Amino acid sequence: MANPQLNSGNPRVDIEYRRRKNAEEMRYQVVSFALMIFLTLIAFAAVAIKGFTSWFTVPFIILLAVVQVIFQLYYFMHMSHKGHEAPSLFLYSGVLVGAIAILAFSTIIWW
Amino acid sequence: MHAEEKFTYETWPAAPEKSTLEAKNKFLGFWFFLGGETVLFASLFATYLALKDKVPNTNMPLAKDLFELPLTFVATMLLLTSSLTSVYAMYHMKNFAFSKMMVWLGITALLGAGFLGLEVYEFSHYVHEGHKFTSSAFGSAFYTLVGFHGGHVAFGLLWCITLMLRNAKRGLNLYNAPKFYVFSLYWHFIDVVWVFIFTVVYLMGMVG
């Protein structure tokens, strides 16, 4: 879903193509929004319905959060587009350092 | 293409957020900043997880006594929807529809303000229940994490309103299009952080 400067030689054709391309991308984004709302509802429901053990609920809702954030990053923040190699490097470096911090803090202080 | 050039719907580039050198630098620099923000929020999450429910005596409220599902749910819906409305704003930016973009940015700001209002109400409610910044390690970690996110929302609101006022009569050009785009990235990132806050702080807090 790259969005480069297009040149068919006919400006009218180019504009029509781009307008459709943008509309198509918007549709993907609306679909990912619907999925994000759906995942949020499941996460809240999993907590609202008593009867699951926390050994199930906690990993389950964290998984839902991670999936939702992937939608947010790749569709809303356009990381699925071309030209996002450097942003991916920056973001995943941040995630790596952050994950080590969380691992360290939650294992060092456990009593 | 230079920044002050006047455009029409026909001449507007396909990727206005990356059409000038300044725009490319802005885009790259902003993602670098978001990488840093990821580390910042991750360390606040780490602190919160380590200090959750660490209170000096048994009279003090714990996470499961404080948090309520409906309030968190409404706040989540407000912020999630505001993420979609800023996507709509960028859709119109790419189609060179300035006034439509402004309308959607306005809606985004309103939803953000609603979220912030709920958070202020929530914090004052917790303070009445004895959950304060200085009352326990749990309190400090909670208000630092959630308050830092709220501070980001407040900053985003000011940013959005400033951009809208500053460019109200200017229309879209390659000077301000990257500014709107970078704001939308920031706003989505705030939502990314909130997804983890409602999961890790509120939902996991209520599970116990």
mmCIF file of C-alpha atoms in Angstrom:
data_model
loop_
_atom_site.group_PDB
_atom_site.id
_atom_site.type_symbol
_atom_site.label_atom_id
_atom_site.label_comp_id
_atom_site.label_asym_id
_atom_site.label_seq_id
_atom_site.Cartn_x
_atom_site.Cartn_y
_atom_site.Cartn_z
ATOM 1 C CA MET A 1 0.000 0.000 0.000
ATOM 2 C CA ALA A 2 2.663 2.450 -0.947
ATOM 3 C CA ASN A 3 1.585 5.906 -1.910
ATOM 4 C CA PRO A 4 4.226 7.262 -4.290
ATOM 5 C CA GLN A 5 4.043 10.246 -6.625
ATOM 6 C CA LEU A 6 2.346 8.776 -9.655
ATOM 7 C CA ASN A 7 2.832 9.712 -13.233
ATOM 8 C CA SER A 8 0.821 8.134 -15.996
ATOM 9 C CA GLY A 9 1.181 11.242 -18.158
ATOM 10 C CA ASN A 10 -2.525 11.888 -17.783
ATOM 11 C CA PRO A 11 -3.250 13.970 -14.642
ATOM 12 C CA ARG A 12 -6.941 13.089 -14.631
ATOM 13 C CA VAL A 13 -6.169 9.350 -14.524
ATOM 14 C CA ASP A 14 -3.586 9.903 -11.769
ATOM 15 C CA ILE A 15 -6.028 11.785 -9.579
ATOM 16 C CA GLU A 16 -8.769 9.251 -10.026
ATOM 17 C CA TYR A 17 -6.303 6.475 -9.131
ATOM 18 C CA ARG A 18 -5.087 8.301 -6.016
ATOM 19 C CA ARG A 19 -8.574 9.172 -4.874
ATOM 20 C CA ARG A 20 -9.517 5.493 -5.056
ATOM 21 C CA LYS A 21 -6.276 4.472 -3.372
ATOM 22 C CA ASN A 22 -6.971 6.834 -0.470
ATOM 23 C CA ALA A 23 -10.566 5.632 -0.204
ATOM 24 C CA GLU A 24 -9.377 2.024 -0.178
ATOM 25 C CA GLU A 25 -6.905 2.764 2.594
ATOM 26 C CA MET A 26 -9.614 4.528 4.577
ATOM 27 C CA ARG A 27 -11.741 1.385 4.327
ATOM 28 C CA TYR A 28 -8.885 -0.689 5.764
ATOM 29 C CA GLN A 29 -8.586 1.796 8.594
ATOM 30 C CA VAL A 30 -12.287 1.692 9.399
ATOM 31 C CA VAL A 31 -12.140 -2.114 9.429
ATOM 32 C CA SER A 32 -9.143 -2.049 11.769
ATOM 33 C CA PHE A 33 -10.992 0.422 14.012
ATOM 34 C CA ALA A 34 -13.957 -1.967 14.198
ATOM 35 C CA LEU A 35 -11.576 -4.805 15.119
ATOM 36 C CA MET A 36 -9.912 -2.647 17.782
ATOM 37 C CA ILE A 37 -13.301 -1.835 19.365
ATOM 38 C CA PHE A 38 -14.183 -5.536 19.206
ATOM 39 C CA LEU A 39 -10.908 -6.559 20.928
ATOM 40 C CA THR A 40 -11.501 -3.900 23.608
ATOM 41 C CA LEU A 41 -15.003 -5.236 24.250
ATOM 42 C CA ILE A 42 -13.661 -8.793 24.636
ATOM 43 C CA ALA A 43 -10.970 -7.606 27.062
ATOM 44 C CA PHE A 44 -13.500 -5.733 29.222
ATOM 45 C CA ALA A 45 -15.916 -8.666 29.060
ATOM 46 C CA ALA A 46 -13.190 -11.118 30.129
ATOM 47 C CA VAL A 47 -12.716 -9.046 33.290
ATOM 48 C CA ALA A 48 -16.413 -8.222 33.872
ATOM 49 C CA ILE A 49 -17.415 -11.913 33.731
ATOM 50 C CA LYS A 50 -16.201 -13.398 36.984
ATOM 51 C CA GLY A 51 -15.294 -17.052 36.732
ATOM 52 C CA PHE A 52 -12.057 -17.045 34.764
ATOM 53 C CA THR A 53 -8.894 -17.483 36.816
ATOM 54 C CA SER A 54 -6.380 -14.652 36.669
ATOM 55 C CA TRP A 55 -3.917 -17.165 35.187
ATOM 56 C CA PHE A 56 -6.095 -17.151 32.103
ATOM 57 C CA THR A 57 -7.403 -13.569 32.095
ATOM 58 C CA VAL A 58 -4.096 -11.700 32.490
ATOM 59 C CA PRO A 59 -2.173 -13.283 29.562
ATOM 60 C CA PHE A 60 -5.361 -13.199 27.480
ATOM 61 C CA ILE A 61 -6.017 -9.456 27.859
ATOM 62 C CA ILE A 62 -2.318 -8.649 27.332
ATOM 63 C CA LEU A 63 -2.442 -10.599 24.081
ATOM 64 C CA LEU A 64 -5.544 -8.638 23.011
ATOM 65 C CA ALA A 65 -3.741 -5.354 23.826
ATOM 66 C CA VAL A 66 -0.709 -6.358 21.736
ATOM 67 C CA VAL A 67 -2.895 -7.288 18.743
ATOM 68 C CA GLN A 68 -4.791 -4.006 19.044
ATOM 69 C CA VAL A 69 -1.563 -1.998 19.191
ATOM 70 C CA ILE A 70 -0.295 -3.757 16.044
ATOM 71 C CA PHE A 71 -3.450 -2.575 14.223
ATOM 72 C CA GLN A 72 -2.870 0.920 15.557
ATOM 73 C CA LEU A 73 0.794 1.002 14.475
ATOM 74 C CA TYR A 74 0.467 -0.638 11.063
ATOM 75 C CA TYR A 75 -2.816 0.855 9.872
ATOM 76 C CA PHE A 76 -3.432 4.096 11.793
ATOM 77 C CA MET A 77 0.243 5.079 11.920
ATOM 78 C CA HIS A 78 0.923 3.703 8.413
ATOM 79 C CA MET A 79 3.822 1.423 9.357
ATOM 80 C CA SER A 80 2.553 -0.998 6.692
ATOM 81 C CA HIS A 81 3.561 1.567 4.041
ATOM 82 C CA LYS A 82 6.913 1.641 2.280
ATOM 83 C CA GLY A 83 9.558 3.959 3.681
ATOM 84 C CA HIS A 84 9.017 2.940 7.316
ATOM 85 C CA GLU A 85 12.269 1.024 7.817
ATOM 86 C CA ALA A 86 13.832 3.673 10.080
ATOM 87 C CA PRO A 87 10.605 4.168 12.101
ATOM 88 C CA SER A 88 10.462 0.376 12.635
ATOM 89 C CA LEU A 89 14.081 0.349 13.804
ATOM 90 C CA PHE A 90 13.430 3.217 16.255
ATOM 91 C CA LEU A 91 10.204 1.784 17.584
ATOM 92 C CA TYR A 92 11.376 -1.811 18.005
ATOM 93 C CA SER A 93 14.623 -0.645 19.656
ATOM 94 C CA GLY A 94 12.434 1.246 22.120
ATOM 95 C CA VAL A 95 10.244 -1.827 22.640
ATOM 96 C CA LEU A 96 13.328 -4.005 23.252
ATOM 97 C CA VAL A 97 14.812 -1.678 25.882
ATOM 98 C CA GLY A 98 11.357 -1.211 27.428
ATOM 99 C CA ALA A 99 10.750 -4.959 27.601
ATOM 100 C CA ILE A 100 14.082 -5.489 29.392
ATOM 101 C CA ALA A 101 13.160 -2.754 31.901
ATOM 102 C CA ILE A 102 9.788 -4.369 32.598
ATOM 103 C CA LEU A 103 11.348 -7.824 32.922
ATOM 104 C CA ALA A 104 14.033 -6.520 35.302
ATOM 105 C CA PHE A 105 11.629 -4.568 37.522
ATOM 106 C CA SER A 106 9.062 -7.303 37.805
ATOM 107 C CA THR A 107 11.630 -9.986 38.683
ATOM 108 C CA ILE A 108 13.811 -7.912 41.031
ATOM 109 C CA ILE A 109 10.920 -6.785 43.232
ATOM 110 C CA TRP A 110 8.803 -9.842 43.856
ATOM 111 C CA TRP A 111 8.183 -9.957 47.573
ATOM 112 C CA MET B 1 8.203 21.500 -4.848
ATOM 113 C CA HIS B 2 8.818 24.130 -2.194
ATOM 114 C CA ALA B 3 7.000 24.646 1.052
ATOM 115 C CA GLU B 4 5.045 27.838 0.288
ATOM 116 C CA GLU B 5 3.889 26.783 -3.185
ATOM 117 C CA LYS B 6 0.140 27.125 -3.795
ATOM 118 C CA PHE B 7 -1.557 23.851 -4.632
ATOM 119 C CA THR B 8 -4.833 22.689 -6.058
ATOM 120 C CA TYR B 9 -6.543 19.339 -5.708
ATOM 121 C CA GLU B 10 -4.904 18.340 -9.004
ATOM 122 C CA THR B 11 -1.332 19.343 -8.127
ATOM 123 C CA TRP B 12 -1.329 18.201 -4.479
ATOM 124 C CA PRO B 13 1.334 15.451 -4.088
ATOM 125 C CA ALA B 14 0.358 11.910 -3.112
ATOM 126 C CA ALA B 15 2.548 11.926 0.022
ATOM 127 C CA PRO B 16 2.519 15.578 1.202
ATOM 128 C CA GLU B 17 3.917 14.527 4.593
ATOM 129 C CA LYS B 18 7.204 13.525 2.927
ATOM 130 C CA SER B 19 7.465 15.812 -0.115
ATOM 131 C CA THR B 20 10.071 18.291 1.145
ATOM 132 C CA LEU B 21 13.395 17.742 2.876
ATOM 133 C CA GLU B 22 12.094 19.444 5.995
ATOM 134 C CA ALA B 23 9.086 17.113 5.975
ATOM 135 C CA LYS B 24 11.308 14.029 5.609
ATOM 136 C CA ASN B 25 13.453 15.165 8.524
ATOM 137 C CA LYS B 26 10.377 15.898 10.627
ATOM 138 C CA PHE B 27 8.976 12.448 9.903
ATOM 139 C CA LEU B 28 12.224 10.680 10.788
ATOM 140 C CA GLY B 29 12.901 12.810 13.862
ATOM 141 C CA PHE B 30 9.400 12.312 15.166
ATOM 142 C CA TRP B 31 9.628 8.525 14.919
ATOM 143 C CA PHE B 32 12.931 8.689 16.792
ATOM 144 C CA PHE B 33 11.144 10.662 19.498
ATOM 145 C CA LEU B 34 8.389 8.010 19.612
ATOM 146 C CA GLY B 35 11.052 5.323 20.125
ATOM 147 C CA GLY B 36 12.283 7.300 23.120
ATOM 148 C CA GLU B 37 8.732 7.748 24.399
ATOM 149 C CA THR B 38 8.299 3.971 24.217
ATOM 150 C CA VAL B 39 11.245 3.516 26.587
ATOM 151 C CA LEU B 40 9.942 6.268 28.875
ATOM 152 C CA PHE B 41 6.477 4.733 29.205
ATOM 153 C CA ALA B 42 7.871 1.199 29.469
ATOM 154 C CA SER B 43 9.982 2.213 32.471
ATOM 155 C CA LEU B 44 6.931 3.857 34.081
ATOM 156 C CA PHE B 45 4.985 0.622 33.472
ATOM 157 C CA ALA B 46 7.868 -1.360 34.983
ATOM 158 C CA THR B 47 7.818 0.867 38.088
ATOM 159 C CA TYR B 48 4.057 0.556 38.384
ATOM 160 C CA LEU B 49 4.136 -3.252 38.084
ATOM 161 C CA ALA B 50 6.862 -3.462 40.724
ATOM 162 C CA LEU B 51 5.024 -1.160 43.173
ATOM 163 C CA LYS B 52 1.415 -2.149 42.516
ATOM 164 C CA ASP B 53 -0.599 -2.534 45.754
ATOM 165 C CA LYS B 54 2.473 -1.712 47.873
ATOM 166 C CA VAL B 55 0.764 0.300 50.626
ATOM 167 C CA PRO B 56 1.980 1.014 54.198
ATOM 168 C CA ASN B 57 -1.110 -0.260 56.031
ATOM 169 C CA THR B 58 -4.224 -2.339 55.413
ATOM 170 C CA ASN B 59 -6.621 0.661 55.619
ATOM 171 C CA MET B 60 -5.400 1.966 52.297
ATOM 172 C CA PRO B 61 -7.294 1.109 49.112
ATOM 173 C CA LEU B 62 -5.735 -1.341 46.660
ATOM 174 C CA ALA B 63 -6.163 -1.469 42.890
ATOM 175 C CA LYS B 64 -9.176 -3.798 43.087
ATOM 176 C CA ASP B 65 -10.935 -1.474 45.587
ATOM 177 C CA LEU B 66 -10.397 1.633 43.478
ATOM 178 C CA PHE B 67 -10.933 0.930 39.809
ATOM 179 C CA GLU B 68 -14.367 0.763 38.202
ATOM 180 C CA LEU B 69 -15.092 -0.818 34.837
ATOM 181 C CA PRO B 70 -17.684 1.674 33.431
ATOM 182 C CA LEU B 71 -15.528 4.803 33.840
ATOM 183 C CA THR B 72 -12.467 3.149 32.272
ATOM 184 C CA PHE B 73 -14.631 1.804 29.466
ATOM 185 C CA VAL B 74 -16.066 5.225 28.575
ATOM 186 C CA ALA B 75 -12.596 6.827 28.693
ATOM 187 C CA THR B 76 -11.238 4.064 26.438
ATOM 188 C CA MET B 77 -14.028 4.527 23.886
ATOM 189 C CA LEU B 78 -13.467 8.304 23.814
ATOM 190 C CA LEU B 79 -9.747 7.973 23.146
ATOM 191 C CA LEU B 80 -10.092 5.100 20.683
ATOM 192 C CA THR B 81 -12.698 7.030 18.678
ATOM 193 C CA SER B 82 -10.501 10.140 18.688
ATOM 194 C CA SER B 83 -7.788 8.009 17.091
ATOM 195 C CA LEU B 84 -10.201 7.178 14.241
ATOM 196 C CA THR B 85 -11.271 10.812 13.814
ATOM 197 C CA SER B 86 -7.639 11.869 13.398
ATOM 198 C CA VAL B 87 -7.298 9.153 10.732
ATOM 199 C CA TYR B 88 -10.258 10.820 8.959
ATOM 200 C CA ALA B 89 -8.490 14.176 9.283
ATOM 201 C CA MET B 90 -5.391 12.759 7.550
ATOM 202 C CA TYR B 91 -7.560 11.156 4.856
ATOM 203 C CA HIS B 92 -8.915 14.603 3.989
ATOM 204 C CA MET B 93 -5.431 16.109 4.222
ATOM 205 C CA LYS B 94 -4.245 13.668 1.538
ATOM 206 C CA ASN B 95 -7.235 14.621 -0.630
ATOM 207 C CA PHE B 96 -6.514 18.341 -0.156
ATOM 208 C CA ALA B 97 -9.833 18.922 1.639
ATOM 209 C CA PHE B 98 -8.733 21.526 4.172
ATOM 210 C CA SER B 99 -12.043 22.385 5.830
ATOM 211 C CA LYS B 100 -13.033 18.716 6.237
ATOM 212 C CA MET B 101 -9.641 18.037 7.806
ATOM 213 C CA MET B 102 -10.199 20.911 10.251
ATOM 214 C CA VAL B 103 -13.633 19.575 11.225
ATOM 215 C CA TRP B 104 -12.225 16.134 12.023
ATOM 216 C CA LEU B 105 -9.317 17.633 13.933
ATOM 217 C CA GLY B 106 -11.848 19.643 15.940
ATOM 218 C CA ILE B 107 -13.788 16.470 16.769
ATOM 219 C CA THR B 108 -10.510 14.792 17.764
ATOM 220 C CA ALA B 109 -9.749 17.667 20.155
ATOM 221 C CA LEU B 110 -13.257 17.500 21.658
ATOM 222 C CA LEU B 111 -12.973 13.748 22.297
ATOM 223 C CA GLY B 112 -9.525 14.282 23.825
ATOM 224 C CA ALA B 113 -10.943 16.996 26.080
ATOM 225 C CA GLY B 114 -13.722 14.633 27.148
ATOM 226 C CA PHE B 115 -11.148 11.987 28.040
ATOM 227 C CA LEU B 116 -9.137 14.487 30.055
ATOM 228 C CA GLY B 117 -12.251 15.652 31.909
ATOM 229 C CA LEU B 118 -13.030 12.054 32.919
ATOM 230 C CA GLU B 119 -9.468 11.573 34.131
ATOM 231 C CA VAL B 120 -9.605 14.713 36.304
ATOM 232 C CA TYR B 121 -12.895 13.488 37.818
ATOM 233 C CA GLU B 122 -11.403 10.021 38.374
ATOM 234 C CA PHE B 123 -8.265 11.314 40.115
ATOM 235 C CA SER B 124 -10.239 13.606 42.443
ATOM 236 C CA HIS B 125 -12.478 10.640 43.284
ATOM 237 C CA TYR B 126 -9.435 8.494 44.191
ATOM 238 C CA VAL B 127 -7.962 11.269 46.352
ATOM 239 C CA HIS B 128 -11.216 11.297 48.371
ATOM 240 C CA GLU B 129 -10.814 7.563 48.894
ATOM 241 C CA GLY B 130 -7.322 8.096 50.328
ATOM 242 C CA HIS B 131 -5.325 7.115 47.233
ATOM 243 C CA LYS B 132 -2.899 10.035 46.910
ATOM 244 C CA PHE B 133 0.415 10.673 45.195
ATOM 245 C CA THR B 134 2.287 10.789 48.525
ATOM 246 C CA SER B 135 0.222 8.237 50.482
ATOM 247 C CA SER B 136 1.978 5.096 49.215
ATOM 248 C CA ALA B 137 4.460 3.719 46.696
ATOM 249 C CA PHE B 138 1.425 2.364 44.856
ATOM 250 C CA GLY B 139 -0.068 5.880 44.708
ATOM 251 C CA SER B 140 3.158 7.446 43.442
ATOM 252 C CA ALA B 141 3.625 4.824 40.724
ATOM 253 C CA PHE B 142 -0.030 5.017 39.670
ATOM 254 C CA TYR B 143 -0.249 8.802 39.383
ATOM 255 C CA THR B 144 3.141 9.054 37.667
ATOM 256 C CA LEU B 145 2.190 6.539 34.977
ATOM 257 C CA VAL B 146 -1.432 7.527 34.364
ATOM 258 C CA GLY B 147 -0.755 11.219 34.999
ATOM 259 C CA PHE B 148 2.116 11.231 32.527
ATOM 260 C CA HIS B 149 -0.218 9.826 29.914
ATOM 261 C CA GLY B 150 -2.850 12.439 30.845
ATOM 262 C CA GLY B 151 -0.152 15.096 30.518
ATOM 263 C CA HIS B 152 0.560 13.818 27.019
ATOM 264 C CA VAL B 153 -3.134 14.099 26.160
ATOM 265 C CA ALA B 154 -3.197 17.672 27.512
ATOM 266 C CA PHE B 155 -0.105 18.545 25.485
ATOM 267 C CA GLY B 156 -1.657 16.937 22.387
ATOM 268 C CA LEU B 157 -4.800 19.023 22.871
ATOM 269 C CA LEU B 158 -2.787 22.245 23.056
ATOM 270 C CA TRP B 159 -0.800 21.130 20.017
ATOM 271 C CA CYS B 160 -3.930 20.361 17.990
ATOM 272 C CA ILE B 161 -5.657 23.634 18.918
ATOM 273 C CA THR B 162 -2.511 25.664 18.205
ATOM 274 C CA LEU B 163 -2.116 24.020 14.780
ATOM 275 C CA MET B 164 -5.763 24.670 13.940
ATOM 276 C CA LEU B 165 -5.646 28.334 14.992
ATOM 277 C CA ARG B 166 -2.283 29.020 13.418
ATOM 278 C CA ASN B 167 -3.310 27.565 10.045
ATOM 279 C CA ALA B 168 -6.997 28.513 10.113
ATOM 280 C CA LYS B 169 -6.707 31.004 7.240
ATOM 281 C CA ARG B 170 -3.688 29.524 5.543
ATOM 282 C CA GLY B 171 -5.120 26.475 3.829
ATOM 283 C CA LEU B 172 -3.051 23.377 3.134
ATOM 284 C CA ASN B 173 0.496 23.624 1.793
ATOM 285 C CA LEU B 174 3.663 21.577 2.054
ATOM 286 C CA TYR B 175 4.743 23.705 5.012
ATOM 287 C CA ASN B 176 1.878 22.736 7.297
ATOM 288 C CA ALA B 177 0.784 19.323 5.925
ATOM 289 C CA PRO B 178 3.748 17.526 7.643
ATOM 290 C CA LYS B 179 2.854 19.333 10.878
ATOM 291 C CA PHE B 180 -0.675 17.935 10.798
ATOM 292 C CA TYR B 181 0.658 14.488 9.915
ATOM 293 C CA VAL B 182 3.160 14.441 12.781
ATOM 294 C CA PHE B 183 0.424 15.527 15.180
ATOM 295 C CA SER B 184 -1.720 12.602 14.047
ATOM 296 C CA LEU B 185 1.197 10.207 14.702
ATOM 297 C CA TYR B 186 1.527 11.652 18.218
ATOM 298 C CA TRP B 187 -2.185 11.270 18.847
ATOM 299 C CA HIS B 188 -2.150 7.609 17.735
ATOM 300 C CA PHE B 189 0.848 6.973 19.968
ATOM 301 C CA ILE B 190 -1.094 8.359 22.943
ATOM 302 C CA ASP B 191 -3.788 5.824 22.112
ATOM 303 C CA VAL B 192 -1.186 3.023 21.897
ATOM 304 C CA VAL B 193 -0.026 3.883 25.421
ATOM 305 C CA TRP B 194 -3.619 4.036 26.667
ATOM 306 C CA VAL B 195 -4.330 0.521 25.321
ATOM 307 C CA PHE B 196 -1.594 -0.769 27.644
ATOM 308 C CA ILE B 197 -2.748 1.437 30.530
ATOM 309 C CA PHE B 198 -6.338 0.214 30.429
ATOM 310 C CA THR B 199 -5.108 -3.373 30.127
ATOM 311 C CA VAL B 200 -2.224 -3.419 32.603
ATOM 312 C CA VAL B 201 -3.412 -0.855 35.155
ATOM 313 C CA TYR B 202 -7.207 -1.032 35.121
ATOM 314 C CA LEU B 203 -8.206 -4.474 33.847
ATOM 315 C CA MET B 204 -5.317 -6.334 35.537
ATOM 316 C CA GLY B 205 -5.972 -4.217 38.644
ATOM 317 C CA MET B 206 -9.542 -5.447 38.799
ATOM 318 C CA VAL B 207 -8.544 -9.064 38.190
ATOM 319 C CA GLY B 208 -6.366 -8.794 41.325
#
